[in-house]
Tab-separated table of C-alpha atoms and ligand atoms in Angstrom:
chain	number	residue	atom	x	y	z
A	1	MET	CA	31.154	9.170	-14.398
A	2	ASN	CA	29.796	9.972	-17.835
A	3	SER	CA	30.997	8.577	-21.159
A	4	GLU	CA	33.925	11.030	-21.223
A	5	GLY	CA	35.010	10.157	-17.679
A	6	LYS	CA	33.690	13.394	-16.178
A	7	ARG	CA	32.025	13.389	-12.775
A	8	PRO	CA	28.376	14.568	-13.071
A	9	MET	CA	27.561	17.974	-11.593
A	10	ARG	CA	25.365	17.913	-8.472
A	11	THR	CA	22.990	20.425	-6.993
A	12	THR	CA	19.888	20.620	-4.851
A	13	VAL	CA	17.657	22.238	-7.477
A	14	GLY	CA	18.355	21.917	-11.188
A	15	ILE	CA	16.650	24.766	-13.008
A	16	ILE	CA	16.070	24.508	-16.746
A	17	GLY	CA	15.691	27.890	-18.432
A	18	ALA	CA	16.853	31.420	-17.590
A	19	GLY	CA	13.717	33.361	-18.399
A	20	PRO	CA	12.004	35.274	-15.603
A	21	ALA	CA	10.847	32.046	-13.890
A	22	GLY	CA	14.225	30.311	-13.767
A	23	LEU	CA	16.213	33.422	-12.881
A	24	LEU	CA	13.904	34.520	-10.088
A	25	LEU	CA	13.743	31.005	-8.689
A	26	ALA	CA	17.550	30.824	-8.543
A	27	ARG	CA	17.551	34.128	-6.662
A	28	LEU	CA	14.841	33.095	-4.184
A	29	LEU	CA	16.625	29.821	-3.465
A	30	HIS	CA	19.961	31.592	-3.044
A	31	ASN	CA	18.359	33.925	-0.506
A	32	ALA	CA	16.977	30.886	1.330
A	33	GLY	CA	20.414	29.229	1.410
A	34	ILE	CA	19.481	26.502	-1.091
A	35	ASP	CA	21.892	25.829	-3.948
A	36	SER	CA	20.870	25.548	-7.577
A	37	VAL	CA	22.280	25.366	-11.093
A	38	VAL	CA	20.571	27.125	-13.999
A	39	LEU	CA	20.900	25.724	-17.525
A	40	GLU	CA	19.969	28.070	-20.382
A	41	SER	CA	20.108	27.015	-24.019
A	42	ARG	CA	20.555	30.538	-25.453
A	43	ASP	CA	23.375	33.014	-24.971
A	44	ARG	CA	23.206	35.890	-22.509
A	45	ALA	CA	22.601	38.605	-25.099
A	46	TYR	CA	19.642	36.739	-26.546
A	47	VAL	CA	17.995	36.265	-23.151
A	48	GLU	CA	18.587	39.898	-22.213
A	49	HIS	CA	17.110	41.329	-25.397
A	50	ARG	CA	14.090	39.121	-26.110
A	51	GLN	CA	11.173	41.612	-26.239
A	52	ARG	CA	8.168	40.359	-24.313
A	53	ALA	CA	6.236	41.369	-21.241
A	54	GLY	CA	6.184	44.818	-19.752
A	55	ILE	CA	3.591	44.948	-16.975
A	56	LEU	CA	4.450	43.819	-13.462
A	57	GLU	CA	1.608	43.210	-11.037
A	58	GLN	CA	1.823	44.621	-7.532
A	59	GLY	CA	2.701	41.161	-6.151
A	60	THR	CA	5.540	40.728	-8.670
A	61	VAL	CA	6.943	44.140	-7.778
A	62	ASP	CA	6.838	43.240	-4.072
A	63	VAL	CA	8.594	39.894	-4.677
A	64	LEU	CA	11.375	41.487	-6.753
A	65	ARG	CA	11.978	44.053	-4.020
A	66	VAL	CA	12.128	41.465	-1.243
A	67	ALA	CA	14.442	39.330	-3.402
A	68	GLY	CA	16.861	42.263	-3.644
A	69	ALA	CA	16.202	42.707	-7.355
A	70	GLY	CA	14.054	45.813	-7.265
A	71	GLU	CA	16.542	48.651	-7.057
A	72	ARG	CA	16.693	49.594	-10.766
A	73	MET	CA	13.014	48.757	-11.232
A	74	ASP	CA	12.144	51.303	-8.524
A	75	ARG	CA	14.416	53.874	-10.156
A	76	GLU	CA	13.473	53.382	-13.801
A	77	GLY	CA	10.102	51.600	-13.770
A	78	LEU	CA	6.908	53.567	-14.272
A	79	ARG	CA	4.213	53.066	-11.675
A	80	HIS	CA	0.783	53.019	-13.306
A	81	ASP	CA	-2.382	53.642	-11.350
A	82	GLY	CA	-4.801	52.821	-14.127
A	83	ILE	CA	-5.537	51.950	-17.730
A	84	GLU	CA	-7.773	53.538	-20.303
A	85	LEU	CA	-10.488	51.634	-22.164
A	86	ARG	CA	-11.381	53.102	-25.520
A	87	PHE	CA	-14.472	52.154	-27.491
A	88	ASP	CA	-16.987	53.940	-29.716
A	89	LYS	CA	-14.506	56.884	-29.805
A	90	LYS	CA	-15.034	57.270	-26.014
A	91	ARG	CA	-12.462	57.012	-23.239
A	92	HIS	CA	-12.898	55.494	-19.806
A	93	ARG	CA	-10.164	55.407	-17.183
A	94	VAL	CA	-10.043	52.533	-14.684
A	95	ASP	CA	-8.490	53.814	-11.449
A	96	PHE	CA	-6.701	50.866	-9.819
A	97	PRO	CA	-5.849	52.222	-6.342
A	98	ALA	CA	-9.349	53.634	-5.857
A	99	LEU	CA	-10.943	50.304	-6.787
A	100	THR	CA	-8.531	47.859	-5.136
A	101	GLY	CA	-7.507	49.496	-1.877
A	102	GLY	CA	-4.292	50.994	-3.194
A	103	ARG	CA	-2.910	48.455	-5.672
A	104	SER	CA	-1.144	49.483	-8.883
A	105	VAL	CA	1.140	47.956	-11.547
A	106	MET	CA	4.660	48.772	-12.745
A	107	VAL	CA	5.755	49.213	-16.341
A	108	TYR	CA	9.239	47.669	-16.410
A	109	ALA	CA	10.251	45.498	-19.330
A	110	GLN	CA	10.897	41.781	-19.005
A	111	THR	CA	14.270	42.385	-20.671
A	112	GLU	CA	15.232	44.617	-17.747
A	113	VAL	CA	13.941	42.179	-15.111
A	114	CYS	CA	16.089	39.489	-16.751
A	115	LYS	CA	19.161	41.737	-16.947
A	116	ASP	CA	18.866	42.600	-13.238
A	117	LEU	CA	18.420	38.965	-12.170
A	118	ILE	CA	21.257	37.729	-14.409
A	119	ALA	CA	23.642	40.339	-12.993
A	120	LEU	CA	22.718	39.337	-9.428
A	121	GLN	CA	23.022	35.625	-10.146
A	122	LEU	CA	26.444	35.958	-11.761
A	123	LYS	CA	27.690	38.133	-8.902
A	124	GLU	CA	26.219	36.346	-5.891
A	125	GLY	CA	24.398	33.171	-6.890
A	126	GLY	CA	25.165	29.644	-8.036
A	127	PRO	CA	26.160	28.568	-11.542
A	128	LEU	CA	24.169	30.004	-14.446
A	129	LEU	CA	25.296	28.306	-17.641
A	130	PHE	CA	24.412	29.928	-20.956
A	131	GLU	CA	24.398	27.879	-24.161
A	132	ALA	CA	23.708	24.810	-22.018
A	133	GLU	CA	20.805	22.988	-23.607
A	134	ALA	CA	18.801	20.515	-21.528
A	135	LEU	CA	18.156	17.414	-23.626
A	136	ALA	CA	15.998	15.420	-21.210
A	137	VAL	CA	14.868	15.100	-17.603
A	138	GLU	CA	15.374	11.561	-16.372
A	139	GLY	CA	14.174	9.791	-13.221
A	140	ALA	CA	11.593	12.438	-12.343
A	141	ASP	CA	9.761	9.917	-10.185
A	142	THR	CA	12.888	8.808	-8.304
A	143	ASP	CA	14.713	10.471	-5.377
A	144	SER	CA	17.534	11.633	-7.656
A	145	PRO	CA	16.273	13.138	-10.891
A	146	ARG	CA	18.858	14.092	-13.523
A	147	VAL	CA	19.040	16.563	-16.349
A	148	ARG	CA	21.018	15.502	-19.392
A	149	PHE	CA	22.384	18.559	-21.152
A	150	ARG	CA	24.793	19.651	-23.856
A	151	TYR	CA	27.443	22.222	-22.936
A	152	GLU	CA	30.638	23.315	-24.693
A	153	GLY	CA	30.348	20.571	-27.274
A	154	SER	CA	29.831	17.614	-24.948
A	155	GLU	CA	27.036	15.946	-23.057
A	156	ASP	CA	26.846	16.280	-19.286
A	157	VAL	CA	24.559	15.209	-16.479
A	158	LEU	CA	23.243	17.392	-13.667
A	159	GLU	CA	22.181	15.317	-10.677
A	160	CYS	CA	19.599	16.993	-8.481
A	161	ASP	CA	17.242	16.550	-5.561
A	162	TYR	CA	14.604	18.477	-7.523
A	163	VAL	CA	14.273	19.687	-11.103
A	164	VAL	CA	12.224	22.757	-11.948
A	165	GLY	CA	11.312	23.097	-15.619
A	166	CYS	CA	11.291	26.835	-16.332
A	167	ASP	CA	12.023	26.276	-20.013
A	168	GLY	CA	9.031	27.988	-21.551
A	169	PHE	CA	6.406	26.617	-23.893
A	170	TRP	CA	8.902	24.988	-26.274
A	171	GLY	CA	11.142	23.394	-23.627
A	172	VAL	CA	11.768	19.717	-22.844
A	173	SER	CA	10.595	19.451	-19.219
A	174	ARG	CA	6.893	19.059	-19.841
A	175	GLY	CA	7.599	16.032	-22.023
A	176	ALA	CA	9.045	14.184	-19.013
A	177	ILE	CA	5.585	13.867	-17.468
A	178	PRO	CA	3.980	10.680	-18.815
A	179	ALA	CA	1.166	11.410	-21.253
A	180	GLU	CA	-1.225	9.096	-19.404
A	181	LEU	CA	-0.918	11.282	-16.267
A	182	THR	CA	-1.426	14.490	-18.189
A	183	ARG	CA	-4.387	16.591	-19.168
A	184	VAL	CA	-4.056	19.544	-21.497
A	185	PHE	CA	-6.574	22.372	-21.859
A	186	GLU	CA	-6.079	24.565	-24.873
A	187	ARG	CA	-7.592	27.245	-27.021
A	188	THR	CA	-6.095	29.061	-29.978
A	189	TYR	CA	-7.464	32.311	-31.374
A	190	PRO	CA	-7.953	33.234	-35.031
A	191	PHE	CA	-5.865	36.374	-34.610
A	192	GLY	CA	-2.492	37.543	-33.330
A	193	TRP	CA	-0.765	40.762	-32.286
A	194	LEU	CA	1.451	42.766	-34.590
A	195	GLY	CA	3.720	44.560	-32.131
A	196	ILE	CA	6.095	47.445	-32.774
A	197	LEU	CA	8.699	49.237	-30.702
A	198	ALA	CA	9.004	52.889	-31.677
A	199	ASP	CA	11.424	55.607	-30.608
A	200	VAL	CA	8.759	58.091	-29.611
A	201	ALA	CA	7.387	59.240	-26.273
A	202	PRO	CA	4.149	57.390	-25.435
A	203	SER	CA	1.117	59.403	-26.556
A	204	HIS	CA	-0.645	58.665	-23.291
A	205	ASP	CA	0.792	58.230	-19.818
A	206	GLU	CA	-1.110	54.979	-19.145
A	207	LEU	CA	-1.902	51.928	-21.285
A	208	VAL	CA	-4.803	52.322	-23.695
A	209	TYR	CA	-6.864	49.242	-24.606
A	210	ALA	CA	-8.971	50.018	-27.673
A	211	ARG	CA	-11.916	48.031	-29.006
A	212	HIS	CA	-12.731	48.969	-32.594
A	213	ASP	CA	-14.834	47.428	-35.366
A	214	ARG	CA	-11.560	46.917	-37.298
A	215	GLY	CA	-9.986	45.072	-34.356
A	216	PHE	CA	-8.151	45.606	-31.081
A	217	ALA	CA	-5.237	47.984	-30.502
A	218	LEU	CA	-3.023	48.538	-27.468
A	219	LEU	CA	-0.858	51.493	-26.621
A	220	SER	CA	1.863	50.574	-24.167
A	221	MET	CA	5.370	51.768	-23.400
A	222	ARG	CA	8.805	50.600	-22.337
A	223	SER	CA	10.171	53.903	-21.066
A	224	PRO	CA	9.388	57.640	-21.251
A	225	SER	CA	10.930	57.690	-24.745
A	226	VAL	CA	9.991	54.270	-26.174
A	227	SER	CA	6.445	53.268	-27.182
A	228	ARG	CA	5.208	49.715	-27.564
A	229	LEU	CA	2.098	49.415	-29.726
A	230	TYR	CA	0.048	46.456	-30.875
A	231	LEU	CA	-2.590	45.780	-33.530
A	232	GLN	CA	-4.875	42.784	-33.768
A	233	VAL	CA	-4.083	41.062	-37.079
A	234	PRO	CA	-5.353	37.823	-38.659
A	235	GLU	CA	-3.660	34.625	-37.525
A	236	GLY	CA	-0.587	33.841	-39.643
A	237	THR	CA	0.085	37.482	-40.631
A	238	ASP	CA	3.646	38.226	-41.771
A	239	ALA	CA	4.935	41.317	-39.937
A	240	GLU	CA	6.910	42.378	-43.006
A	241	ALA	CA	3.662	42.600	-44.999
A	242	TRP	CA	2.838	45.718	-42.963
A	243	SER	CA	4.724	48.896	-43.862
A	244	ASP	CA	5.410	51.355	-41.050
A	245	GLU	CA	3.042	53.815	-42.710
A	246	ALA	CA	0.241	51.212	-42.813
A	247	ILE	CA	0.781	50.365	-39.144
A	248	TRP	CA	0.623	53.983	-37.976
A	249	ALA	CA	-2.453	54.684	-40.120
A	250	GLU	CA	-4.252	51.641	-38.697
A	251	LEU	CA	-3.269	52.520	-35.130
A	252	GLU	CA	-4.638	56.030	-35.651
A	253	ARG	CA	-7.953	54.656	-36.869
A	254	ARG	CA	-8.374	52.269	-33.956
A	255	PHE	CA	-7.362	54.784	-31.276
A	256	GLU	CA	-9.464	57.632	-32.677
A	257	THR	CA	-11.547	59.533	-30.111
A	258	ALA	CA	-14.251	62.146	-30.360
A	259	ASP	CA	-12.120	64.621	-28.375
A	260	GLY	CA	-9.296	64.935	-30.906
A	261	TRP	CA	-6.642	62.843	-29.100
A	262	ARG	CA	-3.501	62.423	-31.243
A	263	LEU	CA	-1.116	59.504	-31.656
A	264	GLU	CA	2.503	60.627	-32.038
A	265	ARG	CA	4.483	58.732	-34.672
A	266	GLY	CA	8.192	57.852	-34.511
A	267	PRO	CA	10.805	55.548	-36.044
A	268	VAL	CA	9.835	51.862	-35.758
A	269	THR	CA	12.796	49.883	-34.390
A	270	GLN	CA	11.210	46.442	-34.164
A	271	LYS	CA	8.223	44.644	-35.615
A	272	SER	CA	6.907	41.136	-34.899
A	273	VAL	CA	3.727	39.061	-34.745
A	274	THR	CA	2.728	37.092	-31.648
A	275	PRO	CA	0.175	34.278	-31.897
A	276	MET	CA	-2.508	34.078	-29.201
A	277	ARG	CA	-3.058	30.950	-27.187
A	278	SER	CA	-4.567	29.770	-23.911
A	279	TYR	CA	-2.959	26.579	-22.603
A	280	VAL	CA	-2.795	24.735	-19.283
A	281	HIS	CA	-0.920	21.520	-18.570
A	282	GLU	CA	-2.138	19.555	-15.563
A	283	PRO	CA	-0.546	18.508	-13.290
A	284	MET	CA	2.364	20.911	-12.854
A	285	ARG	CA	4.355	18.334	-10.926
A	286	HIS	CA	5.469	14.761	-11.429
A	287	GLY	CA	7.563	13.246	-8.627
A	288	ARG	CA	10.523	15.585	-8.174
A	289	LEU	CA	9.973	17.467	-11.430
A	290	PHE	CA	8.045	20.732	-11.096
A	291	LEU	CA	6.902	22.903	-14.018
A	292	ALA	CA	6.846	26.680	-13.676
A	293	GLY	CA	5.825	29.545	-15.925
A	294	ASP	CA	5.226	29.152	-19.658
A	295	ALA	CA	6.421	25.529	-19.445
A	296	ALA	CA	3.056	24.762	-17.844
A	297	HIS	CA	0.681	27.438	-19.058
A	298	ILE	CA	0.187	30.162	-21.631
A	299	VAL	CA	-2.250	33.057	-21.613
A	300	PRO	CA	-3.016	35.464	-24.443
A	301	PRO	CA	-1.092	38.671	-23.675
A	302	THR	CA	-4.210	40.874	-23.351
A	303	GLY	CA	-4.339	40.513	-19.567
A	304	ALA	CA	-0.550	41.003	-19.101
A	305	LYS	CA	-0.420	37.901	-16.944
A	306	GLY	CA	2.249	35.525	-18.351
A	307	LEU	CA	5.323	36.810	-16.560
A	308	ASN	CA	3.344	37.393	-13.389
A	309	LEU	CA	2.099	33.803	-13.376
A	310	ALA	CA	5.671	32.592	-13.771
A	311	VAL	CA	6.618	34.643	-10.703
A	312	GLY	CA	3.728	33.161	-8.694
A	313	ASP	CA	4.813	29.611	-9.542
A	314	VAL	CA	8.417	30.023	-8.476
A	315	VAL	CA	7.470	31.862	-5.288
A	316	THR	CA	5.195	28.909	-4.462
A	317	PHE	CA	7.983	26.403	-5.166
A	318	ALA	CA	10.620	28.318	-3.184
A	319	ARG	CA	8.278	28.625	-0.208
A	320	ALA	CA	7.379	24.944	-0.372
A	321	LEU	CA	10.997	23.794	-0.495
A	322	THR	CA	12.011	26.164	2.298
A	323	HIS	CA	9.131	24.789	4.381
A	324	GLU	CA	10.327	21.251	3.726
A	325	ARG	CA	13.870	22.212	4.758
A	326	GLU	CA	12.702	23.898	7.949
A	327	THR	CA	10.034	21.433	9.106
A	328	GLY	CA	10.757	18.180	7.276
A	329	SER	CA	7.219	18.281	5.904
A	330	ALA	CA	6.634	17.896	2.160
A	331	GLU	CA	3.011	19.042	2.439
A	332	LEU	CA	3.560	22.285	0.493
A	333	LEU	CA	5.606	20.545	-2.194
A	334	ASP	CA	2.845	17.963	-2.507
A	335	ALA	CA	0.305	20.772	-2.857
A	336	TYR	CA	2.426	22.677	-5.435
A	337	SER	CA	0.410	21.809	-8.517
A	338	ALA	CA	-2.995	22.428	-6.960
A	339	THR	CA	-1.822	25.676	-5.332
A	340	CYS	CA	-0.423	27.072	-8.582
A	341	LEU	CA	-3.342	25.910	-10.711
A	342	ARG	CA	-5.876	27.839	-8.627
A	343	ARG	CA	-4.141	31.081	-9.541
A	344	VAL	CA	-3.375	29.942	-13.088
A	345	TRP	CA	-7.043	29.324	-13.848
A	346	GLN	CA	-8.050	32.721	-12.468
A	347	ALA	CA	-5.465	34.306	-14.766
A	348	GLU	CA	-6.661	32.148	-17.676
A	349	ARG	CA	-10.214	33.324	-17.063
A	350	PHE	CA	-9.174	36.960	-16.783
A	351	SER	CA	-7.002	36.833	-19.916
A	352	TYR	CA	-9.764	35.109	-21.881
A	353	ASP	CA	-12.325	37.686	-20.714
A	354	MET	CA	-10.059	40.599	-21.668
A	355	THR	CA	-9.328	39.018	-25.047
A	356	THR	CA	-12.957	38.364	-25.947
A	357	LEU	CA	-13.997	41.753	-24.583
A	358	LEU	CA	-11.646	43.684	-26.842
A	359	HIS	CA	-10.838	41.638	-29.969
A	360	ARG	CA	-13.084	41.255	-32.950
A	361	ALA	CA	-13.363	37.644	-34.127
A	362	PRO	CA	-13.304	37.291	-37.939
A	363	ASP	CA	-16.796	35.757	-37.829
A	364	ALA	CA	-18.230	38.172	-35.234
A	365	THR	CA	-21.913	38.937	-35.745
A	366	PRO	CA	-23.560	42.331	-35.176
A	367	PHE	CA	-25.182	40.796	-32.090
A	368	GLU	CA	-21.752	39.931	-30.639
A	369	ASP	CA	-20.469	43.409	-31.483
A	370	ARG	CA	-23.311	44.935	-29.488
A	371	LEU	CA	-22.649	42.566	-26.571
A	372	GLN	CA	-18.988	43.616	-26.489
A	373	LEU	CA	-19.998	47.255	-26.333
A	374	ALA	CA	-22.549	46.470	-23.620
A	375	ARG	CA	-19.852	44.741	-21.557
A	376	LEU	CA	-17.586	47.775	-21.939
A	377	GLU	CA	-20.424	50.152	-21.014
A	378	ARG	CA	-21.069	48.026	-17.940
A	379	ILE	CA	-17.424	48.327	-16.839
A	380	ALA	CA	-17.521	52.073	-17.454
A	381	GLY	CA	-20.810	52.482	-15.612
A	382	ALA	CA	-20.925	49.975	-12.762
A	383	ARG	CA	-18.352	50.025	-9.980
A	384	ALA	CA	-18.746	46.277	-9.321
A	385	ALA	CA	-17.791	45.415	-12.919
A	386	GLU	CA	-14.955	47.929	-12.953
A	387	THR	CA	-13.614	46.632	-9.619
A	388	ASP	CA	-13.558	43.102	-10.991
A	389	LEU	CA	-11.380	44.265	-13.891
A	390	ALA	CA	-9.087	46.298	-11.609
A	391	GLU	CA	-8.607	43.397	-9.180
A	392	GLY	CA	-7.810	40.988	-12.007
A	393	TYR	CA	-5.411	43.386	-13.697
A	394	THR	CA	-3.432	44.267	-10.572
A	395	GLY	CA	-3.142	40.558	-9.766
A	396	PHE	CA	-4.476	37.570	-7.914
A	397	PRO	CA	-2.772	36.680	-4.616
A	398	PHE	CA	0.009	34.096	-4.650
A	399	GLY	CA	-1.241	30.762	-3.326
B	401	FAD	C1	4.717	39.751	-27.242
B	401	FAD	C2	4.523	39.271	-25.829
B	401	FAD	C3	4.039	40.160	-24.874
B	401	FAD	C4	3.851	39.745	-23.572
B	401	FAD	N1	3.380	40.657	-22.662
B	401	FAD	C5	3.264	40.280	-21.371
B	401	FAD	C6	2.914	41.233	-20.357
B	401	FAD	O1	2.699	42.413	-20.612
B	401	FAD	N2	2.844	40.804	-19.068
B	401	FAD	C7	3.107	39.504	-18.738
B	401	FAD	O2	3.041	39.175	-17.548
B	401	FAD	N3	3.467	38.576	-19.671
B	401	FAD	C8	3.562	38.929	-20.969
B	401	FAD	N4	3.986	38.014	-21.906
B	401	FAD	C9	4.299	36.642	-21.494
B	401	FAD	C10	5.673	36.510	-20.844
B	401	FAD	O3	6.659	37.065	-21.679
B	401	FAD	C11	5.964	35.037	-20.550
B	401	FAD	O4	4.869	34.503	-19.865
B	401	FAD	C12	7.256	34.865	-19.739
B	401	FAD	O5	8.385	35.043	-20.552
B	401	FAD	C13	7.323	33.485	-19.098
B	401	FAD	O6	8.545	33.318	-18.461
B	401	FAD	P1	9.212	31.900	-18.333
B	401	FAD	O7	10.480	32.113	-17.578
B	401	FAD	O8	8.228	30.931	-17.836
B	401	FAD	O9	9.498	31.433	-19.835
B	401	FAD	P2	10.455	32.059	-20.944
B	401	FAD	O10	10.582	33.523	-20.778
B	401	FAD	O11	9.975	31.515	-22.233
B	401	FAD	O12	11.870	31.448	-20.598
B	401	FAD	C14	12.187	30.095	-20.868
B	401	FAD	C15	13.700	29.976	-21.018
B	401	FAD	O13	14.055	28.607	-21.167
B	401	FAD	C16	15.032	28.495	-22.180
B	401	FAD	N5	14.964	27.115	-22.700
B	401	FAD	C17	14.025	26.577	-23.508
B	401	FAD	N6	14.316	25.286	-23.746
B	401	FAD	C18	15.453	24.994	-23.088
B	401	FAD	C19	16.255	23.836	-22.958
B	401	FAD	N7	15.940	22.704	-23.566
B	401	FAD	N8	17.374	23.887	-22.186
B	401	FAD	C20	17.712	25.052	-21.552
B	401	FAD	N9	16.981	26.195	-21.653
B	401	FAD	C21	15.867	26.163	-22.398
B	401	FAD	C22	14.626	29.563	-23.183
B	401	FAD	O14	15.699	29.938	-24.027
B	401	FAD	C23	14.201	30.695	-22.263
B	401	FAD	O15	15.274	31.545	-21.919
B	401	FAD	C24	4.164	38.397	-23.217
B	401	FAD	C25	4.665	37.503	-24.166
B	401	FAD	C26	4.842	37.919	-25.460
B	401	FAD	C27	5.379	36.942	-26.473
């Protein structure tokens, strides 16, 4: 009983956070006949409208389909078979299927993935509590870890066999792993992304990654009528300091080509700045507490890997727990951290490479500028280099 005489809730897997990691994990466990409870500190509308990722790797698409969450994605998502690299006013298309044996990616916004998974969970799955804030994970190294949380004005306890911290970079789970057992690897970048959503059809049918002496720019999209565009800006930039006119003018400069390509303008409906960070917390497991997604690692968004890494982690956990249920062996659970970290570090490397390939550091020298262009020319001219990019972009295999 807790201090108010209430019996604690009990479940097999306590999941903290209803972002893509927590929601997909709840779905995978439900499909495997394992019960869970999801605690989410924000309300449903907030979770469903938080603008973030938009590129799903082939493996993520496959997992969502098998999980029964791919129906709307297949109807409304946009399959992309390549990206364009733009530098020195030139354009080079990277053809994913031709370079990877048929792999591609899907443009389908994180907001939509979350909406689909929330709808499924509320209809078919276990409890998903919004505005339920986890305060602490206790007893991670015992057989019965607990999550203390605040819900509807009072404190409660969720007793679990396992806790999975899917609570993002700012969550509480990571803090439950003792500092002396932890190693953190981190890099921050002296620039960020100013991102806009605009009500205008994308000016190109695939993503365009532009390297320019004034900085990086990315043309992306959310749907056939909504564009998502980004500009590299100095670290600490205030989005409101950029007028819509200034943003469009700068985008036009950075995307300019020698063949007269045009960027279509439209009403800007949202504007924000995202800082850039690489971060890995090792290990990703302590006793019966497992970290998944942004709770354990962050990549700069250039490689479009964050959401896809989160998916890889929870697939690995769900498989490991199912294996333990079916065979009695905890070998896959014991290997969870090492299995996930192999893929995480490949994604860290890829995201770092893409970031340093395309962004201009404030202190970049002419020598480094030339090297960047040489790296881009190499990708455009050598199949081995281009294949490496295509394989990384379409995704590393789940562990
Ligand atoms: C601008 C931008 C663009 C991006 N583009 C891409 C892209 O193209 N492709 C890609 O793969 N990735 C991209 N990412 C990264 C991607 O959005 C994240 O990696 C992804 O959201 C990680 O999912 P998650 O479930 O681990 O964490 P989150 O989505 O952060 O979810 C964590 C959840 O936990 C909740 N929470 C936090 N603390 C508590 C608590 N104490 N109690 C209960 N709940 C809590 C939060 O409210 C949140 O709902 C982008 C990110 C940004 C910011």
